[in-house]
Coordinates of C-alpha atoms in Angstrom, one line a residue:
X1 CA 110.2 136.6 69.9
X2 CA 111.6 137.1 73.1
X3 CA 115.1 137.5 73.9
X4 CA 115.0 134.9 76.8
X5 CA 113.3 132.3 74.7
X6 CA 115.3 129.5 72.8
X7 CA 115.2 129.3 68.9
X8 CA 116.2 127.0 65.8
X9 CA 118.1 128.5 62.8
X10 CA 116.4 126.3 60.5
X11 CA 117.9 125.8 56.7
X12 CA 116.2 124.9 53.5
X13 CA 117.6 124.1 50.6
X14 CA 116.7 123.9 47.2
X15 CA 117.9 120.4 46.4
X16 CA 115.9 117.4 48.5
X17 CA 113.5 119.1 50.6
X18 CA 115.2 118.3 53.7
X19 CA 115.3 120.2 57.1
X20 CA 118.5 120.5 59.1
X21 CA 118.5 122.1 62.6
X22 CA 122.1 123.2 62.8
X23 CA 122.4 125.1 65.7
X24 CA 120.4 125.5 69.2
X25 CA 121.3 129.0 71.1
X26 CA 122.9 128.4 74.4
X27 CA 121.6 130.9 77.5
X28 CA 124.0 132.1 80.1
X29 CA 123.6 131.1 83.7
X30 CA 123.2 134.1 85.8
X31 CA 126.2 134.4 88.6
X32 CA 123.8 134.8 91.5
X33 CA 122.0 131.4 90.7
X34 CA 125.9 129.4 90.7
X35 CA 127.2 128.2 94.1
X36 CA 130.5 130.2 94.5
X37 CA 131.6 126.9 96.3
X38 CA 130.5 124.1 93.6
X39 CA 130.1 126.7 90.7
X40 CA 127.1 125.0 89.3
X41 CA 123.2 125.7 89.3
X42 CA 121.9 125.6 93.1
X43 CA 119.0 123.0 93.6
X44 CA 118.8 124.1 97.1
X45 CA 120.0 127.8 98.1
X46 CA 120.3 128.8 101.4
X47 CA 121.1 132.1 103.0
X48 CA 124.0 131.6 105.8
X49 CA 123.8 134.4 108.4
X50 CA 126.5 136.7 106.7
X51 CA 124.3 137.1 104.1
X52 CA 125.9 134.9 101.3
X53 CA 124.1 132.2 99.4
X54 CA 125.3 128.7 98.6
X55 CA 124.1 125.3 98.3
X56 CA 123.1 123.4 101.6
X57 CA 125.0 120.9 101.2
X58 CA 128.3 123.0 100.4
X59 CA 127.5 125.0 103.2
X60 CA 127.4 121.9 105.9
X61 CA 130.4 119.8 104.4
X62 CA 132.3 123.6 105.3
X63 CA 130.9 123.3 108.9
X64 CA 131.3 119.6 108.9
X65 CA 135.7 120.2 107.9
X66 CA 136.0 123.1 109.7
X67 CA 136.5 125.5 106.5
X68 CA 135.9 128.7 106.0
X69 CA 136.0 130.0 101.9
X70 CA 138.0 133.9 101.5
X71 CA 135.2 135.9 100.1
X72 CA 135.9 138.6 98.0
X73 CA 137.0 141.2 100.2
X74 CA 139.0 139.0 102.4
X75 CA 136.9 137.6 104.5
X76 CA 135.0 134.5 105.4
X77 CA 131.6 133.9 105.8
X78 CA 129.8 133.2 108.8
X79 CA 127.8 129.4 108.5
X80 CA 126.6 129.4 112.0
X81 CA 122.5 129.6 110.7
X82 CA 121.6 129.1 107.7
X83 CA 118.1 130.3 105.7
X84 CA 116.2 128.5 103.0
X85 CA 116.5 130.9 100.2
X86 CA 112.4 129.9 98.7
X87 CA 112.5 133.2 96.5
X88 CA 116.1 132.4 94.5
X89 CA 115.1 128.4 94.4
X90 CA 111.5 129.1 92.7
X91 CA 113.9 132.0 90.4
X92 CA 116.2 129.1 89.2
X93 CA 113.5 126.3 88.7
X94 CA 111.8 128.3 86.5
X95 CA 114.6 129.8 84.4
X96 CA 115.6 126.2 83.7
X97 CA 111.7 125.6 82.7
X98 CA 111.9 128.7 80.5
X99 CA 115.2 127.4 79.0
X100 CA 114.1 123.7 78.3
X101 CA 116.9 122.9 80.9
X102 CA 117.0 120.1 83.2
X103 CA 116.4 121.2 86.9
X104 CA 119.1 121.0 88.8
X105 CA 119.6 118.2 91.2
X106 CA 120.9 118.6 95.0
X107 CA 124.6 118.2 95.4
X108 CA 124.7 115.0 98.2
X109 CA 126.7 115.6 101.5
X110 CA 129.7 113.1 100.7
X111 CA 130.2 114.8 97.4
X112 CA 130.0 118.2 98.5
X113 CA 132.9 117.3 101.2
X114 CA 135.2 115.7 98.9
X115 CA 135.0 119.2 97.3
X116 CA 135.3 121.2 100.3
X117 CA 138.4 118.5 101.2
X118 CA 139.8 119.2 97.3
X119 CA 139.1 123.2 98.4
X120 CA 141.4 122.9 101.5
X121 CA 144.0 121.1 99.9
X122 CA 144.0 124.1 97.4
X123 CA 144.7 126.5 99.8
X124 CA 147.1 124.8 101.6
X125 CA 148.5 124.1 98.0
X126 CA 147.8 126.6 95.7
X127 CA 149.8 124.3 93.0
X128 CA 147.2 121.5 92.9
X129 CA 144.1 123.9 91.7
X130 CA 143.6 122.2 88.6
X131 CA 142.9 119.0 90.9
X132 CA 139.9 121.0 92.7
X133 CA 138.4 121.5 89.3
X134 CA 138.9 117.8 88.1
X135 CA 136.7 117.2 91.3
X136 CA 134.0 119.3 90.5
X137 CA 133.8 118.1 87.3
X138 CA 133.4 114.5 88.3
X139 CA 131.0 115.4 91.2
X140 CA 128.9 118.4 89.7
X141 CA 127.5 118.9 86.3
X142 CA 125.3 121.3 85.1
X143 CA 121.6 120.4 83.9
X144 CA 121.9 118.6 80.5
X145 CA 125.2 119.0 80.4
X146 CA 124.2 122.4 78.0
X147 CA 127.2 124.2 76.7
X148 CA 127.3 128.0 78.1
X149 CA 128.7 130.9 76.0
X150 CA 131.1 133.5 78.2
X151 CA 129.7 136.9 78.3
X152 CA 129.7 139.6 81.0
X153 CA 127.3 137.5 83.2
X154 CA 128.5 134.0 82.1
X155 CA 130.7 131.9 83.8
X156 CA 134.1 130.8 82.5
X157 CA 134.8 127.2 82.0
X158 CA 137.3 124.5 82.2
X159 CA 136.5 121.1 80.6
X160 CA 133.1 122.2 79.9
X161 CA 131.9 122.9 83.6
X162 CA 131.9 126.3 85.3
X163 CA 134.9 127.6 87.8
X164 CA 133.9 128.7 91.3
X165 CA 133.6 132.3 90.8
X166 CA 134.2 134.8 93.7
X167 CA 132.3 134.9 96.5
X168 CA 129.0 136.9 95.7
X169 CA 127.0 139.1 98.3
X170 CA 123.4 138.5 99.1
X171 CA 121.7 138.9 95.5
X172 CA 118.5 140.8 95.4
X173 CA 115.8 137.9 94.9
X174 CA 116.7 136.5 98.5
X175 CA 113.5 136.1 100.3
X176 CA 113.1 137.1 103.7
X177 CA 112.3 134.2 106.4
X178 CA 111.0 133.6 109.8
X179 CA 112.4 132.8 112.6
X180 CA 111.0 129.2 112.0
X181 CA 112.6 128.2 108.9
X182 CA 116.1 129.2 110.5
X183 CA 118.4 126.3 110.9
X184 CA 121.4 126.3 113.5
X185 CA 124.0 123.6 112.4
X186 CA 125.4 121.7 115.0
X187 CA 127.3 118.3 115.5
X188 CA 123.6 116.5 115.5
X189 CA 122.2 117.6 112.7
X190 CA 125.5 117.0 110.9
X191 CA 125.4 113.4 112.1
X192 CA 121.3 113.1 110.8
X193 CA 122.9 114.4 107.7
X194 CA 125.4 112.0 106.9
X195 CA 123.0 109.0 107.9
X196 CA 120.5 110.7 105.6
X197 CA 122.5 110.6 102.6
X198 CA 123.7 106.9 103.1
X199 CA 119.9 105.9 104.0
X200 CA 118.3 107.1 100.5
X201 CA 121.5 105.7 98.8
X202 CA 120.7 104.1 95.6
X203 CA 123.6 101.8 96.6
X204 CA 122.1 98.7 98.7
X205 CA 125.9 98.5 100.6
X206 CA 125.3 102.1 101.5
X207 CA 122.1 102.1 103.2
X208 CA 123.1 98.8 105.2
X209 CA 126.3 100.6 106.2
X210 CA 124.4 103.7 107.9
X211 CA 121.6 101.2 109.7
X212 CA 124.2 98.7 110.8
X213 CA 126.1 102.0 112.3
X214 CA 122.9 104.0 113.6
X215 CA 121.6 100.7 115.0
X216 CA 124.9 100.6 117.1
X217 CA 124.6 104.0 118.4
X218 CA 121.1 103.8 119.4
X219 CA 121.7 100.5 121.1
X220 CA 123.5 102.0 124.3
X221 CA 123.3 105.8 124.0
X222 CA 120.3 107.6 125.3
X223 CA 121.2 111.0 123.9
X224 CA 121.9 109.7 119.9
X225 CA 118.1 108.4 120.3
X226 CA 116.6 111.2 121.3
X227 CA 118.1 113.7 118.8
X228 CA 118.2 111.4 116.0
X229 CA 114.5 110.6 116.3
X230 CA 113.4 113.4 113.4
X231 CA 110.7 113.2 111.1
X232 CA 113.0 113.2 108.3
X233 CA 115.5 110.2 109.8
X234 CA 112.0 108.2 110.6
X235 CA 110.1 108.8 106.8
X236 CA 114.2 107.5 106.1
X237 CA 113.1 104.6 108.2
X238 CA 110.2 103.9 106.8
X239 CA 111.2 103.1 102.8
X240 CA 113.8 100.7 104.4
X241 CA 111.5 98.7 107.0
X242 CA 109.3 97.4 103.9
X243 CA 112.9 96.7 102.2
X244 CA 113.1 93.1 99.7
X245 CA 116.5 93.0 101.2
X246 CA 116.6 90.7 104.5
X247 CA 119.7 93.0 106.2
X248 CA 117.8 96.4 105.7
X249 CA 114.5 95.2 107.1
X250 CA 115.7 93.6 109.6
X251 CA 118.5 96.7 111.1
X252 CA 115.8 99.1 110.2
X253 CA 113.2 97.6 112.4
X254 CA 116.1 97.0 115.0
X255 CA 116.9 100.7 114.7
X256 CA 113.4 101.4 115.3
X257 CA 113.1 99.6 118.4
X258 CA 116.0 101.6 120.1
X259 CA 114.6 104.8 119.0
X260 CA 111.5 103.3 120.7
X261 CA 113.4 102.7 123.9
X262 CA 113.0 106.5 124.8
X263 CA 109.8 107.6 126.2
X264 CA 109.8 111.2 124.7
X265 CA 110.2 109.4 121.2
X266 CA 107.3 107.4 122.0
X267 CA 104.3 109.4 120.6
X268 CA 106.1 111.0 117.7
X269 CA 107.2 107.5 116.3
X270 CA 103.3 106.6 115.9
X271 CA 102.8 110.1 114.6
X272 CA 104.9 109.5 112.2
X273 CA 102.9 106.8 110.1
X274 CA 105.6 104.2 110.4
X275 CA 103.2 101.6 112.5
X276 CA 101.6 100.1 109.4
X277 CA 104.8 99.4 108.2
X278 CA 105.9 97.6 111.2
X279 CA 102.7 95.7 111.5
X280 CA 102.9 94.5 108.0
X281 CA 106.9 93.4 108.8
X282 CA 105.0 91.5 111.9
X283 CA 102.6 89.9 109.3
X284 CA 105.1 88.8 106.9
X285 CA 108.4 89.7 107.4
X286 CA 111.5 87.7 108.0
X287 CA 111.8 85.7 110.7
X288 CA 114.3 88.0 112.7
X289 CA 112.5 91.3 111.4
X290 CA 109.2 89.7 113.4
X291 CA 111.2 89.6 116.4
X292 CA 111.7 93.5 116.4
X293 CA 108.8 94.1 114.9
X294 CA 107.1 92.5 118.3
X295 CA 109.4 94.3 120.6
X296 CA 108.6 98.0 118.7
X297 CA 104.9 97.5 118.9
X298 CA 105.5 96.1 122.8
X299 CA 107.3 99.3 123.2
X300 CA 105.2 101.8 121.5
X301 CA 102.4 100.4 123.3
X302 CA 104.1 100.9 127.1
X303 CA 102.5 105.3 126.1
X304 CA 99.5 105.6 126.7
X305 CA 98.8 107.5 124.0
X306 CA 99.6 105.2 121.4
X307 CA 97.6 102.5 123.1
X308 CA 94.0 103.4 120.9
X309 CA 96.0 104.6 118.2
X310 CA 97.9 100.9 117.4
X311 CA 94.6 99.1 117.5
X312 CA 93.1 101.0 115.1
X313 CA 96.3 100.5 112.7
X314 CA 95.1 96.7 112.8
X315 CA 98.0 95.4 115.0
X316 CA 95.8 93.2 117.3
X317 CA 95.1 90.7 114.2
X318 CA 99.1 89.9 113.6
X319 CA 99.9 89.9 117.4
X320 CA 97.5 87.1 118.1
X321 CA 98.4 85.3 115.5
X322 CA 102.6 86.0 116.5
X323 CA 101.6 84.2 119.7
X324 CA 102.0 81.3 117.9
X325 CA 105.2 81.9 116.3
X326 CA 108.1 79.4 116.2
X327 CA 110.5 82.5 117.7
X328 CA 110.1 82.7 121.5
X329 CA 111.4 86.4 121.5
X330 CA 108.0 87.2 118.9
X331 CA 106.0 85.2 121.0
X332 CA 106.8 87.3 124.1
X333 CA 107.0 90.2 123.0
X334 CA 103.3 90.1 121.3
X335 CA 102.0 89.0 124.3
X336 CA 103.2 91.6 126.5
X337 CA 101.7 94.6 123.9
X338 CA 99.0 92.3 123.9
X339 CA 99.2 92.9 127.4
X340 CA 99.4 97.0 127.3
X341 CA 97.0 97.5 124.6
X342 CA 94.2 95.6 126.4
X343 CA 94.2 98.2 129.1
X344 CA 92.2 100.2 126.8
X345 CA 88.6 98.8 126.1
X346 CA 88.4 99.7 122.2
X347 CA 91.2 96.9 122.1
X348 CA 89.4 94.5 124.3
X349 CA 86.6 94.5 122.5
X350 CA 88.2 94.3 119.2
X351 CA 90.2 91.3 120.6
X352 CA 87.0 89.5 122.0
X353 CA 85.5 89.9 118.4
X354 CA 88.9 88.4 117.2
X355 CA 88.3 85.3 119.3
X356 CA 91.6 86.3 121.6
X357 CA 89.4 85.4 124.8
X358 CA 89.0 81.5 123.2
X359 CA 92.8 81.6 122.3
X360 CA 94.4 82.8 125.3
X361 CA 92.6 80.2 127.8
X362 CA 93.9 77.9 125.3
X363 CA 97.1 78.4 125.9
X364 CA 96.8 78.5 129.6
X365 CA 95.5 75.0 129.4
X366 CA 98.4 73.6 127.2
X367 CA 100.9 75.7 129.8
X368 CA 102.2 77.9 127.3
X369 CA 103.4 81.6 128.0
X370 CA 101.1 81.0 130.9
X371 CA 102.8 83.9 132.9
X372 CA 102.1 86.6 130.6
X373 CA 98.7 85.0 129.1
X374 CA 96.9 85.6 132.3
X375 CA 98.0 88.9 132.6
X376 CA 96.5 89.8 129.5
X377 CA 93.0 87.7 130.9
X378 CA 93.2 89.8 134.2
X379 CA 92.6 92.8 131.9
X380 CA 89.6 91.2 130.3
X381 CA 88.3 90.0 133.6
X382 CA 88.5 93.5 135.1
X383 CA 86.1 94.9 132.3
X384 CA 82.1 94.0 131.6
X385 CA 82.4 92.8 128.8
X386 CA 86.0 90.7 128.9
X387 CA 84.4 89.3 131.9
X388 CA 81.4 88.2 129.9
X389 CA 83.5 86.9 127.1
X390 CA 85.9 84.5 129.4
X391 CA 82.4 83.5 131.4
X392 CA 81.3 82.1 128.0
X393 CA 84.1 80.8 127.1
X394 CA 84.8 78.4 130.2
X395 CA 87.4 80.8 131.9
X396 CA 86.2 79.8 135.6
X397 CA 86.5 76.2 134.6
X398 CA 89.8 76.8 133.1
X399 CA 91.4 79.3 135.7
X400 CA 90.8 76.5 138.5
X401 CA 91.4 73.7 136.7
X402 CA 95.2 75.3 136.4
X403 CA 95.0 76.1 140.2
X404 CA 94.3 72.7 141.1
X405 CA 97.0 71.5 138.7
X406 CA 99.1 74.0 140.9
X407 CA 102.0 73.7 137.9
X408 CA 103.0 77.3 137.8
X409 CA 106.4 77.9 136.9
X410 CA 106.4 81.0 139.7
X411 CA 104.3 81.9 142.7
X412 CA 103.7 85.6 140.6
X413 CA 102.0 83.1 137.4
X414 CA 100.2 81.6 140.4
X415 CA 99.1 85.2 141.8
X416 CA 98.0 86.4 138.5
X417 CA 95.5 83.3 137.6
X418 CA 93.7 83.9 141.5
X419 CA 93.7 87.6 140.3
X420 CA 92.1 86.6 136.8
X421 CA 89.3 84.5 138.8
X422 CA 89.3 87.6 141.5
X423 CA 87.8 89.1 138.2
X424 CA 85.4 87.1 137.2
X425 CA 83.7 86.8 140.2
X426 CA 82.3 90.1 140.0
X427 CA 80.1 88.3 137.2
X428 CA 77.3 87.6 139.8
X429 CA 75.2 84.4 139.9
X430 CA 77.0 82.9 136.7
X431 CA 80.1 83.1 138.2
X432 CA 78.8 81.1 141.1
X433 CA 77.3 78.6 139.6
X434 CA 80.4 78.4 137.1
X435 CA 82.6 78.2 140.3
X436 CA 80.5 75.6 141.9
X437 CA 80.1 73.0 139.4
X438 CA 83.8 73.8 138.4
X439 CA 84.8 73.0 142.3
X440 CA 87.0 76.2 143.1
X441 CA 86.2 76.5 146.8
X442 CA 88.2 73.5 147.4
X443 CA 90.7 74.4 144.9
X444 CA 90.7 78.3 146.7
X445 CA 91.0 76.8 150.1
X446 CA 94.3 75.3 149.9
X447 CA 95.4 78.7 147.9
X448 CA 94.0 80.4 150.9
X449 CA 96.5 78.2 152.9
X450 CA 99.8 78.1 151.2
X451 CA 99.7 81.0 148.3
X452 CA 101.8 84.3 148.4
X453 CA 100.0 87.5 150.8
X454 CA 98.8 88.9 147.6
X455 CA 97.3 85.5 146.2
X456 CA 95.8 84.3 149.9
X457 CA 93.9 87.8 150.4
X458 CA 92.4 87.2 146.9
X459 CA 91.2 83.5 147.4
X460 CA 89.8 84.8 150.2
X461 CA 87.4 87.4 148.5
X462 CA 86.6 84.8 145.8
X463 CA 84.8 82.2 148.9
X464 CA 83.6 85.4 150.4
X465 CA 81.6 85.8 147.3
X466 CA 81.0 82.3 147.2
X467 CA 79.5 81.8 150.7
X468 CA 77.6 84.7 151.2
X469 CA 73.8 83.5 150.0
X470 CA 71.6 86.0 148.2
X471 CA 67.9 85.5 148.4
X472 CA 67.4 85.1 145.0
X473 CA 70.0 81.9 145.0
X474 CA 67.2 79.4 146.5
X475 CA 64.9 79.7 144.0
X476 CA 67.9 79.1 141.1
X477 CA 67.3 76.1 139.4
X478 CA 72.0 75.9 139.2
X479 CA 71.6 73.0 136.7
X480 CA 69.2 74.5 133.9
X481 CA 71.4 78.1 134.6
X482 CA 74.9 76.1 133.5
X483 CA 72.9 74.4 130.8
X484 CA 71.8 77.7 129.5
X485 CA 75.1 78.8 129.6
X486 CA 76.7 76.2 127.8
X487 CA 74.1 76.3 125.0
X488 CA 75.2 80.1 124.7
X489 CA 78.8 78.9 124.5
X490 CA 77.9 76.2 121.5
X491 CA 76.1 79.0 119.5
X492 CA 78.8 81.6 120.0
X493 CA 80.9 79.1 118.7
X494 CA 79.4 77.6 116.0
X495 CA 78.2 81.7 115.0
X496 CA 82.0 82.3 114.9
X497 CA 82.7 78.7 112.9
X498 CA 80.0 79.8 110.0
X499 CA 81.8 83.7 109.9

């Protein structure tokens, strides 16, 4: 049997035949795997560039204070980098394993610093030691609470937890790290710290403290967003943006949408996997949450790069559908990433099969968002085959039936329906004949006469197109074309009914 290994004294006696287990050996805890700051089991050892080891959390709480422990020899250690310590970490996990002992858990930041507080105090007042130890016991137990026999490499205790014990030099199972995994404290990762811990709070109160407080620093300063947009602060993030609770959803979508605000945040937020989460928020979230739900994907979608990558997530399907919802700020907002994401033709062509093209002329006819809907139909026009979809749809007939209307809200909502006809009438003979049973050279005319510069030099083009005769025109029946045409349009339509 080995010595390492734990055993029962087991008892029989002669009476009953009845077992008793009287007495389980207790192991000693090596020193070198104790914190000399906490005086318990590390969880997660690092190497701080003096060559001591403590737990992370001890060590940043000393940075965060200002304090500096006496080692030993009179000195103080030197927390300026500090070095995940793999090699001593795997050493204690599996000790524990090989002890039947509980692995130990990381000590949090806000209890490590009422420690290190508890530690100053000490020094300042050497009379109030036994109050440091009261702390420790109340913050940081050993795994399973197991009793530990003193011996030359035990611990001493007091109330059944281990005292700090003097500061150690670098023990020999400390592994040897890159460059890489070096970490240099500073204020910022401090403050990522203590939003961390708060975040992955069990306490509900906790985690809505740190997002209302984050969401507040984001809002207005352009330097908290960009080094508080980590991986680790967004996978934070993204537990809390699915939250049951209506005040965490909603200030960690808001928190979101500041990060959002910064274009070198742009990419990595997509990168990050936190999109689908957003898009299901968007889908059925609170009201509010929708709003900033719309206005991250809006933002996200301003990069280029996270154009393709947002369709593909499925966020078309829920931003046509928020186009529709009772919150102007949603409605807006999924319009205008409606907008951006339509520049790329994966997305118009998703849209198109979505039925968008049928949806947004819709709209322009019953005058609603009109502005920013024909933005989004000047992309489709601009392409093949959003040109082909609106052309089916009745988008000539529409587009100058709102220019005869001449109801815009601004000349630009004005500009930007000539500019979605200016599109379609690169659609050839259809477009013609659309335009000519539809009446837009009269319409055009008195565009051409009283529009904006932009809007004038555009009708213009449009009864360029119109007047200029191809050979190929005289022999058009135009009346069995627009039939034909609107025959495609009923079995598109009744195709997409029966799907």
């Amino acid at each position: 049997m080995g010595s390492g290994k734990q055993r029962w004294k087991i008892y029989f006696h002669k009476s009953p035949s009845t077992l008793f287990l009287l007495k389980k050996q207790s192991p000693s805890i090596p020193n070198e795997f104790l914190c000399p700051i906490a005086g318990t089991l590390m969880a997660d050892p690092v190497i701080v560039s003096s060559g001591h080891t403590f737990e992370r959390n001890c060590v940043r709480a000393c940075v965060s204070l200002s304090f500096k422990p006496k080692l030993a020899d009179g000195s103080s250690p030197n927390f300026s980098t500090i070095i995940p310590n793999l090699a001593l970490k795997s050493t204690i996990f599996n000790w524990c394993h090989t002890h039947l002992i509980d692995p130990p858990k990381p000590i949090d930041f806000y209890s490590a610093e009422k420690m290190v507080s508890a530690l100053i105090h000490t020094s300042q007042n050497p009379s109030t030691k036994s109050q440091v130890e009261d702390v420790k016991s109340e913050l940081t137990r050993t795994p399973s609470q197991v009793s530990i026999t003193s011996s030359e490499e035990s611990v001493t205790l007091r109330n059944g937890f281990p005292t700090p014990l003097p500061l150690k030099t670098r023990p020999s199972c400390c592994s040897s790290s890159s460059s890489s995994d070096m970490e240099t404290l500073n204020p910022n990762s401090l403050e990522e710290e203590e939003f961390l811990t708060k975040m992955t709070s069990y306490e509900v109160s906790e985690q809505k403290e740190s997002l209302i407080s984050l969401r507040k620093l984001t809002r207005t300063q352009e330097e908290t967003r960009l080094h508080l947009c980590t991986p680790r602060l967004l996978s934070a993030l993204k537990s809390l943006i699915t939250s049951r609770y209506s005040s965490l959803q909603v200030n960690a979508v808001a928190v979101l949408v500041n990060l959002s605000l910064e274009n070198q945040n742009k990419v990595k937020i997509v990168r990050s996997g936190i999109v689908p989460p957003v898009i299901d928020v968007l889908r059925g979230g609170f009201p509010e949450s929708q709003d900033h739900a719309a206005g991250a994907l809006f933002s996200l979608s301003l990069d280029d790069q996270n154009k393709t990558a947002i369709g593909v997530l499925g966020a078309l399907p829920p931003l046509l559908h928020a186009l529709r919802s009772d919150s102007e700020r949603t409605r807006h907002d999924s319009a205008l990433a409606l907008y951006h994401l339509s520049l790329v033709q994966s997305n118009r062509v998703k849209m198109i099969k979505l039925g968008a093209v049928q949806i947004l002329l819709g709209m322009v006819k019953s005058g609603h968002m009109t502005g920013r809907i024909l933005l989004v139909l000047c992309n489709f026009a601009a392409s093949v085959e959003g040109r082909t979809a609106m052309l089916d749809g009745g988008g000539v007939d529409c587009l100058v039936s709102k220019l005869s209307q001449d109801e815009f809200d601004s000349e630009s909502t004005r500009e930007s329906c000539v500019a979605a006809l200016y599109g379609l009438s690169y659609g050839g003979l259809r477009f013609k004949g659309l335009a000519k049973e539809a009446g837009a050279e009269e319409v055009l005319k008195k565009v051409e006469e009283s529009g904006n510069k932009r809007a004038r030099e555009k009708a213009g083009r449009i009864l360029e197109v119109l007047r200029v005769k191809d050979p190929e025109e005289e022999e058009i029946d135009w009346e069995e074309l627009l039939s034909e045409d609107n025959h495609s349009v009923n079995s598109q339509n009744l195709a997409r009914a029966e799907f």
